[in-house]
Amino acid sequence: MKVYERILPLFAAEGIDTIFGIPDPNFVHMFHLAEERGWNVVAPHHEESAGFMAEAVSRMTGKAAVCIGTLGPGVANLAGAMMCAKVENSPVIFLGGQRARITEQRVRRGRI
Protein backbone atom coordinates (compact mmCIF):
# COMPACT_ATOMS: atom_id res chain seq x y z
CA MET A 1 0.00 0.00 0.00
CA LYS A 2 1.29 3.44 -0.93
CA VAL A 3 1.47 6.21 1.66
CA TYR A 4 -1.09 8.34 -0.18
CA GLU A 5 -3.51 5.38 -0.28
CA ARG A 6 -3.31 5.21 3.51
CA ILE A 7 -3.22 8.92 4.29
CA LEU A 8 -6.33 9.95 2.32
CA PRO A 9 -8.70 7.78 4.40
CA LEU A 10 -7.13 9.20 7.57
CA PHE A 11 -7.79 12.73 6.31
CA ALA A 12 -11.35 11.75 5.31
CA ALA A 13 -11.96 10.40 8.82
CA GLU A 14 -11.18 13.90 10.10
CA GLY A 15 -13.75 15.43 7.74
CA ILE A 16 -11.25 16.70 5.18
CA ASP A 17 -12.51 16.55 1.60
CA THR A 18 -10.38 19.16 -0.18
CA ILE A 19 -6.71 19.25 -1.16
CA PHE A 20 -4.94 22.48 -2.05
CA GLY A 21 -1.74 22.50 -4.05
CA ILE A 22 -0.08 22.07 -7.39
CA PRO A 23 0.05 18.47 -8.68
CA ASP A 24 3.66 17.54 -9.38
CA PRO A 25 5.39 14.17 -9.86
CA ASN A 26 5.78 13.72 -6.09
CA PHE A 27 2.05 14.00 -5.37
CA VAL A 28 0.24 13.48 -8.69
CA HIS A 29 -1.02 10.01 -7.67
CA MET A 30 -2.44 11.43 -4.44
CA PHE A 31 -4.27 14.15 -6.37
CA HIS A 32 -5.69 11.59 -8.84
CA LEU A 33 -6.86 9.28 -6.06
CA ALA A 34 -8.45 12.19 -4.21
CA GLU A 35 -10.37 13.18 -7.36
CA GLU A 36 -11.47 9.56 -7.92
CA ARG A 37 -12.85 9.51 -4.37
CA GLY A 38 -14.85 12.68 -4.93
CA TRP A 39 -12.58 15.15 -3.15
CA ASN A 40 -12.27 18.75 -4.24
CA VAL A 41 -8.84 19.47 -5.70
CA VAL A 42 -7.92 23.16 -5.76
CA ALA A 43 -4.83 23.79 -7.90
CA PRO A 44 -3.98 27.50 -8.19
CA HIS A 45 -1.06 28.84 -10.20
CA HIS A 46 1.21 29.31 -7.18
CA GLU A 47 1.84 27.33 -3.99
CA GLU A 48 1.58 30.45 -1.84
CA SER A 49 -2.01 30.93 -3.02
CA ALA A 50 -2.78 27.30 -2.20
CA GLY A 51 -1.39 27.73 1.30
CA PHE A 52 -3.42 30.83 2.04
CA MET A 53 -6.56 29.25 0.56
CA ALA A 54 -6.14 26.23 2.84
CA GLU A 55 -5.54 28.49 5.83
CA ALA A 56 -8.62 30.59 5.04
CA VAL A 57 -10.85 27.55 4.61
CA SER A 58 -9.66 26.04 7.88
CA ARG A 59 -10.19 29.31 9.71
CA MET A 60 -13.71 29.78 8.28
CA THR A 61 -14.87 26.20 8.80
CA GLY A 62 -12.88 25.26 11.89
CA LYS A 63 -11.95 21.98 10.16
CA ALA A 64 -8.47 20.89 9.18
CA ALA A 65 -7.28 21.57 5.64
CA VAL A 66 -4.51 19.94 3.59
CA CYS A 67 -2.02 21.83 1.44
CA ILE A 68 0.73 20.29 -0.67
CA GLY A 69 3.94 21.97 -1.82
CA THR A 70 6.31 20.70 -4.47
CA LEU A 71 9.95 19.85 -3.84
CA GLY A 72 12.22 22.74 -2.86
CA PRO A 73 10.87 26.16 -3.86
CA GLY A 74 7.28 24.95 -3.67
CA VAL A 75 7.62 24.25 0.04
CA ALA A 76 9.48 27.54 0.50
CA ASN A 77 6.54 29.32 -1.13
CA LEU A 78 4.28 27.91 1.59
CA ALA A 79 6.30 29.51 4.41
CA GLY A 80 4.10 32.61 4.67
CA ALA A 81 0.92 30.55 4.84
CA MET A 82 2.52 28.22 7.39
CA MET A 83 3.35 31.13 9.67
CA CYS A 84 -0.12 32.62 9.21
CA ALA A 85 -1.71 29.27 10.12
CA LYS A 86 0.55 28.99 13.17
CA VAL A 87 -0.19 32.53 14.40
CA GLU A 88 -3.94 32.15 13.82
CA ASN A 89 -4.02 28.59 15.23
CA SER A 90 -5.60 27.35 12.00
CA PRO A 91 -5.55 23.57 11.64
CA VAL A 92 -3.70 23.19 8.33
CA ILE A 93 -1.65 20.14 7.38
CA PHE A 94 1.20 21.08 5.06
CA LEU A 95 2.88 18.31 3.07
CA GLY A 96 6.12 18.80 1.14
CA GLY A 97 7.68 16.76 -1.64
CA GLN A 98 11.05 15.08 -1.43
CA ARG A 99 13.27 13.50 -4.02
CA ALA A 100 13.88 9.78 -3.60
CA ARG A 101 17.19 9.05 -1.88
CA ILE A 102 18.50 7.03 -4.85
CA THR A 103 17.76 9.92 -7.21
CA GLU A 104 19.43 12.40 -4.89
CA GLN A 105 22.61 10.33 -4.87
CA ARG A 106 22.68 10.29 -8.69
CA VAL A 107 22.05 14.02 -8.97
CA ARG A 108 24.70 14.95 -6.41
CA ARG A 109 27.38 12.61 -7.77
CA GLY A 110 28.88 15.33 -9.96
CA ARG A 111 29.04 17.83 -7.10
CA ILE A 112 32.18 19.96 -6.82
mmCIF file with all atom_site columns, C-alpha atoms in Angstrom:
data_model
loop_
_atom_site.group_PDB
_atom_site.id
_atom_site.type_symbol
_atom_site.label_atom_id
_atom_site.label_alt_id
_atom_site.label_comp_id
_atom_site.label_asym_id
_atom_site.label_entity_id
_atom_site.label_seq_id
_atom_site.pdbx_PDB_ins_code
_atom_site.Cartn_x
_atom_site.Cartn_y
_atom_site.Cartn_z
_atom_site.occupancy
_atom_site.B_iso_or_equiv
_atom_site.pdbx_formal_charge
_atom_site.auth_seq_id
_atom_site.auth_comp_id
_atom_site.auth_asym_id
_atom_site.auth_atom_id
_atom_site.pdbx_PDB_model_num
ATOM 1   C CA . MET A 1 1   ? 0.000   0.000  0.000   1.00 0.00 ? 1   MET A CA 1
ATOM 2   C CA . LYS A 1 2   ? 1.294   3.436  -0.929  1.00 0.00 ? 2   LYS A CA 1
ATOM 3   C CA . VAL A 1 3   ? 1.466   6.210  1.656   1.00 0.00 ? 3   VAL A CA 1
ATOM 4   C CA . TYR A 1 4   ? -1.095  8.340  -0.185  1.00 0.00 ? 4   TYR A CA 1
ATOM 5   C CA . GLU A 1 5   ? -3.510  5.382  -0.279  1.00 0.00 ? 5   GLU A CA 1
ATOM 6   C CA . ARG A 1 6   ? -3.311  5.212  3.508   1.00 0.00 ? 6   ARG A CA 1
ATOM 7   C CA . ILE A 1 7   ? -3.218  8.918  4.293   1.00 0.00 ? 7   ILE A CA 1
ATOM 8   C CA . LEU A 1 8   ? -6.330  9.955  2.319   1.00 0.00 ? 8   LEU A CA 1
ATOM 9   C CA . PRO A 1 9   ? -8.702  7.777  4.402   1.00 0.00 ? 9   PRO A CA 1
ATOM 10  C CA . LEU A 1 10  ? -7.133  9.204  7.567   1.00 0.00 ? 10  LEU A CA 1
ATOM 11  C CA . PHE A 1 11  ? -7.792  12.727 6.311   1.00 0.00 ? 11  PHE A CA 1
ATOM 12  C CA . ALA A 1 12  ? -11.348 11.754 5.308   1.00 0.00 ? 12  ALA A CA 1
ATOM 13  C CA . ALA A 1 13  ? -11.960 10.398 8.820   1.00 0.00 ? 13  ALA A CA 1
ATOM 14  C CA . GLU A 1 14  ? -11.183 13.903 10.099  1.00 0.00 ? 14  GLU A CA 1
ATOM 15  C CA . GLY A 1 15  ? -13.753 15.431 7.741   1.00 0.00 ? 15  GLY A CA 1
ATOM 16  C CA . ILE A 1 16  ? -11.250 16.699 5.180   1.00 0.00 ? 16  ILE A CA 1
ATOM 17  C CA . ASP A 1 17  ? -12.509 16.550 1.596   1.00 0.00 ? 17  ASP A CA 1
ATOM 18  C CA . THR A 1 18  ? -10.379 19.157 -0.181  1.00 0.00 ? 18  THR A CA 1
ATOM 19  C CA . ILE A 1 19  ? -6.708  19.252 -1.156  1.00 0.00 ? 19  ILE A CA 1
ATOM 20  C CA . PHE A 1 20  ? -4.945  22.482 -2.045  1.00 0.00 ? 20  PHE A CA 1
ATOM 21  C CA . GLY A 1 21  ? -1.737  22.499 -4.054  1.00 0.00 ? 21  GLY A CA 1
ATOM 22  C CA . ILE A 1 22  ? -0.085  22.065 -7.394  1.00 0.00 ? 22  ILE A CA 1
ATOM 23  C CA . PRO A 1 23  ? 0.052   18.471 -8.677  1.00 0.00 ? 23  PRO A CA 1
ATOM 24  C CA . ASP A 1 24  ? 3.664   17.537 -9.380  1.00 0.00 ? 24  ASP A CA 1
ATOM 25  C CA . PRO A 1 25  ? 5.392   14.169 -9.861  1.00 0.00 ? 25  PRO A CA 1
ATOM 26  C CA . ASN A 1 26  ? 5.779   13.718 -6.093  1.00 0.00 ? 26  ASN A CA 1
ATOM 27  C CA . PHE A 1 27  ? 2.050   13.996 -5.373  1.00 0.00 ? 27  PHE A CA 1
ATOM 28  C CA . VAL A 1 28  ? 0.244   13.478 -8.688  1.00 0.00 ? 28  VAL A CA 1
ATOM 29  C CA . HIS A 1 29  ? -1.021  10.010 -7.667  1.00 0.00 ? 29  HIS A CA 1
ATOM 30  C CA . MET A 1 30  ? -2.441  11.427 -4.444  1.00 0.00 ? 30  MET A CA 1
ATOM 31  C CA . PHE A 1 31  ? -4.271  14.152 -6.369  1.00 0.00 ? 31  PHE A CA 1
ATOM 32  C CA . HIS A 1 32  ? -5.687  11.589 -8.841  1.00 0.00 ? 32  HIS A CA 1
ATOM 33  C CA . LEU A 1 33  ? -6.860  9.275  -6.061  1.00 0.00 ? 33  LEU A CA 1
ATOM 34  C CA . ALA A 1 34  ? -8.452  12.186 -4.214  1.00 0.00 ? 34  ALA A CA 1
ATOM 35  C CA . GLU A 1 35  ? -10.372 13.179 -7.358  1.00 0.00 ? 35  GLU A CA 1
ATOM 36  C CA . GLU A 1 36  ? -11.469 9.563  -7.916  1.00 0.00 ? 36  GLU A CA 1
ATOM 37  C CA . ARG A 1 37  ? -12.845 9.506  -4.370  1.00 0.00 ? 37  ARG A CA 1
ATOM 38  C CA . GLY A 1 38  ? -14.847 12.684 -4.935  1.00 0.00 ? 38  GLY A CA 1
ATOM 39  C CA . TRP A 1 39  ? -12.576 15.145 -3.150  1.00 0.00 ? 39  TRP A CA 1
ATOM 40  C CA . ASN A 1 40  ? -12.269 18.750 -4.239  1.00 0.00 ? 40  ASN A CA 1
ATOM 41  C CA . VAL A 1 41  ? -8.836  19.471 -5.697  1.00 0.00 ? 41  VAL A CA 1
ATOM 42  C CA . VAL A 1 42  ? -7.920  23.161 -5.756  1.00 0.00 ? 42  VAL A CA 1
ATOM 43  C CA . ALA A 1 43  ? -4.833  23.787 -7.898  1.00 0.00 ? 43  ALA A CA 1
ATOM 44  C CA . PRO A 1 44  ? -3.981  27.500 -8.189  1.00 0.00 ? 44  PRO A CA 1
ATOM 45  C CA . HIS A 1 45  ? -1.057  28.841 -10.203 1.00 0.00 ? 45  HIS A CA 1
ATOM 46  C CA . HIS A 1 46  ? 1.207   29.314 -7.180  1.00 0.00 ? 46  HIS A CA 1
ATOM 47  C CA . GLU A 1 47  ? 1.840   27.334 -3.992  1.00 0.00 ? 47  GLU A CA 1
ATOM 48  C CA . GLU A 1 48  ? 1.578   30.447 -1.841  1.00 0.00 ? 48  GLU A CA 1
ATOM 49  C CA . SER A 1 49  ? -2.007  30.927 -3.018  1.00 0.00 ? 49  SER A CA 1
ATOM 50  C CA . ALA A 1 50  ? -2.778  27.297 -2.201  1.00 0.00 ? 50  ALA A CA 1
ATOM 51  C CA . GLY A 1 51  ? -1.390  27.730 1.302   1.00 0.00 ? 51  GLY A CA 1
ATOM 52  C CA . PHE A 1 52  ? -3.416  30.828 2.043   1.00 0.00 ? 52  PHE A CA 1
ATOM 53  C CA . MET A 1 53  ? -6.563  29.247 0.558   1.00 0.00 ? 53  MET A CA 1
ATOM 54  C CA . ALA A 1 54  ? -6.144  26.225 2.839   1.00 0.00 ? 54  ALA A CA 1
ATOM 55  C CA . GLU A 1 55  ? -5.542  28.493 5.826   1.00 0.00 ? 55  GLU A CA 1
ATOM 56  C CA . ALA A 1 56  ? -8.615  30.594 5.039   1.00 0.00 ? 56  ALA A CA 1
ATOM 57  C CA . VAL A 1 57  ? -10.854 27.545 4.613   1.00 0.00 ? 57  VAL A CA 1
ATOM 58  C CA . SER A 1 58  ? -9.655  26.039 7.879   1.00 0.00 ? 58  SER A CA 1
ATOM 59  C CA . ARG A 1 59  ? -10.191 29.307 9.708   1.00 0.00 ? 59  ARG A CA 1
ATOM 60  C CA . MET A 1 60  ? -13.706 29.781 8.277   1.00 0.00 ? 60  MET A CA 1
ATOM 61  C CA . THR A 1 61  ? -14.873 26.195 8.797   1.00 0.00 ? 61  THR A CA 1
ATOM 62  C CA . GLY A 1 62  ? -12.884 25.261 11.890  1.00 0.00 ? 62  GLY A CA 1
ATOM 63  C CA . LYS A 1 63  ? -11.953 21.983 10.164  1.00 0.00 ? 63  LYS A CA 1
ATOM 64  C CA . ALA A 1 64  ? -8.469  20.894 9.183   1.00 0.00 ? 64  ALA A CA 1
ATOM 65  C CA . ALA A 1 65  ? -7.281  21.573 5.640   1.00 0.00 ? 65  ALA A CA 1
ATOM 66  C CA . VAL A 1 66  ? -4.509  19.943 3.587   1.00 0.00 ? 66  VAL A CA 1
ATOM 67  C CA . CYS A 1 67  ? -2.018  21.834 1.440   1.00 0.00 ? 67  CYS A CA 1
ATOM 68  C CA . ILE A 1 68  ? 0.734   20.292 -0.668  1.00 0.00 ? 68  ILE A CA 1
ATOM 69  C CA . GLY A 1 69  ? 3.936   21.972 -1.818  1.00 0.00 ? 69  GLY A CA 1
ATOM 70  C CA . THR A 1 70  ? 6.312   20.703 -4.467  1.00 0.00 ? 70  THR A CA 1
ATOM 71  C CA . LEU A 1 71  ? 9.945   19.852 -3.840  1.00 0.00 ? 71  LEU A CA 1
ATOM 72  C CA . GLY A 1 72  ? 12.224  22.744 -2.863  1.00 0.00 ? 72  GLY A CA 1
ATOM 73  C CA . PRO A 1 73  ? 10.870  26.155 -3.856  1.00 0.00 ? 73  PRO A CA 1
ATOM 74  C CA . GLY A 1 74  ? 7.277   24.946 -3.666  1.00 0.00 ? 74  GLY A CA 1
ATOM 75  C CA . VAL A 1 75  ? 7.624   24.252 0.037   1.00 0.00 ? 75  VAL A CA 1
ATOM 76  C CA . ALA A 1 76  ? 9.476   27.544 0.504   1.00 0.00 ? 76  ALA A CA 1
ATOM 77  C CA . ASN A 1 77  ? 6.540   29.324 -1.132  1.00 0.00 ? 77  ASN A CA 1
ATOM 78  C CA . LEU A 1 78  ? 4.283   27.911 1.593   1.00 0.00 ? 78  LEU A CA 1
ATOM 79  C CA . ALA A 1 79  ? 6.301   29.508 4.407   1.00 0.00 ? 79  ALA A CA 1
ATOM 80  C CA . GLY A 1 80  ? 4.102   32.613 4.673   1.00 0.00 ? 80  GLY A CA 1
ATOM 81  C CA . ALA A 1 81  ? 0.924   30.548 4.840   1.00 0.00 ? 81  ALA A CA 1
ATOM 82  C CA . MET A 1 82  ? 2.524   28.221 7.390   1.00 0.00 ? 82  MET A CA 1
ATOM 83  C CA . MET A 1 83  ? 3.349   31.132 9.666   1.00 0.00 ? 83  MET A CA 1
ATOM 84  C CA . CYS A 1 84  ? -0.123  32.619 9.215   1.00 0.00 ? 84  CYS A CA 1
ATOM 85  C CA . ALA A 1 85  ? -1.705  29.267 10.120  1.00 0.00 ? 85  ALA A CA 1
ATOM 86  C CA . LYS A 1 86  ? 0.549   28.993 13.169  1.00 0.00 ? 86  LYS A CA 1
ATOM 87  C CA . VAL A 1 87  ? -0.189  32.526 14.401  1.00 0.00 ? 87  VAL A CA 1
ATOM 88  C CA . GLU A 1 88  ? -3.939  32.153 13.818  1.00 0.00 ? 88  GLU A CA 1
ATOM 89  C CA . ASN A 1 89  ? -4.023  28.594 15.227  1.00 0.00 ? 89  ASN A CA 1
ATOM 90  C CA . SER A 1 90  ? -5.600  27.351 12.000  1.00 0.00 ? 90  SER A CA 1
ATOM 91  C CA . PRO A 1 91  ? -5.551  23.566 11.636  1.00 0.00 ? 91  PRO A CA 1
ATOM 92  C CA . VAL A 1 92  ? -3.697  23.189 8.332   1.00 0.00 ? 92  VAL A CA 1
ATOM 93  C CA . ILE A 1 93  ? -1.651  20.141 7.383   1.00 0.00 ? 93  ILE A CA 1
ATOM 94  C CA . PHE A 1 94  ? 1.199   21.079 5.056   1.00 0.00 ? 94  PHE A CA 1
ATOM 95  C CA . LEU A 1 95  ? 2.881   18.309 3.067   1.00 0.00 ? 95  LEU A CA 1
ATOM 96  C CA . GLY A 1 96  ? 6.117   18.797 1.135   1.00 0.00 ? 96  GLY A CA 1
ATOM 97  C CA . GLY A 1 97  ? 7.675   16.761 -1.642  1.00 0.00 ? 97  GLY A CA 1
ATOM 98  C CA . GLN A 1 98  ? 11.046  15.085 -1.430  1.00 0.00 ? 98  GLN A CA 1
ATOM 99  C CA . ARG A 1 99  ? 13.270  13.503 -4.022  1.00 0.00 ? 99  ARG A CA 1
ATOM 100 C CA . ALA A 1 100 ? 13.877  9.779  -3.598  1.00 0.00 ? 100 ALA A CA 1
ATOM 101 C CA . ARG A 1 101 ? 17.189  9.053  -1.881  1.00 0.00 ? 101 ARG A CA 1
ATOM 102 C CA . ILE A 1 102 ? 18.498  7.029  -4.850  1.00 0.00 ? 102 ILE A CA 1
ATOM 103 C CA . THR A 1 103 ? 17.762  9.925  -7.210  1.00 0.00 ? 103 THR A CA 1
ATOM 104 C CA . GLU A 1 104 ? 19.431  12.400 -4.885  1.00 0.00 ? 104 GLU A CA 1
ATOM 105 C CA . GLN A 1 105 ? 22.613  10.331 -4.871  1.00 0.00 ? 105 GLN A CA 1
ATOM 106 C CA . ARG A 1 106 ? 22.676  10.287 -8.685  1.00 0.00 ? 106 ARG A CA 1
ATOM 107 C CA . VAL A 1 107 ? 22.053  14.020 -8.967  1.00 0.00 ? 107 VAL A CA 1
ATOM 108 C CA . ARG A 1 108 ? 24.704  14.948 -6.415  1.00 0.00 ? 108 ARG A CA 1
ATOM 109 C CA . ARG A 1 109 ? 27.380  12.610 -7.765  1.00 0.00 ? 109 ARG A CA 1
ATOM 110 C CA . GLY A 1 110 ? 28.877  15.333 -9.960  1.00 0.00 ? 110 GLY A CA 1
ATOM 111 C CA . ARG A 1 111 ? 29.044  17.830 -7.104  1.00 0.00 ? 111 ARG A CA 1
ATOM 112 C CA . ILE A 1 112 ? 32.180  19.962 -6.821  1.00 0.00 ? 112 ILE A CA 1
#
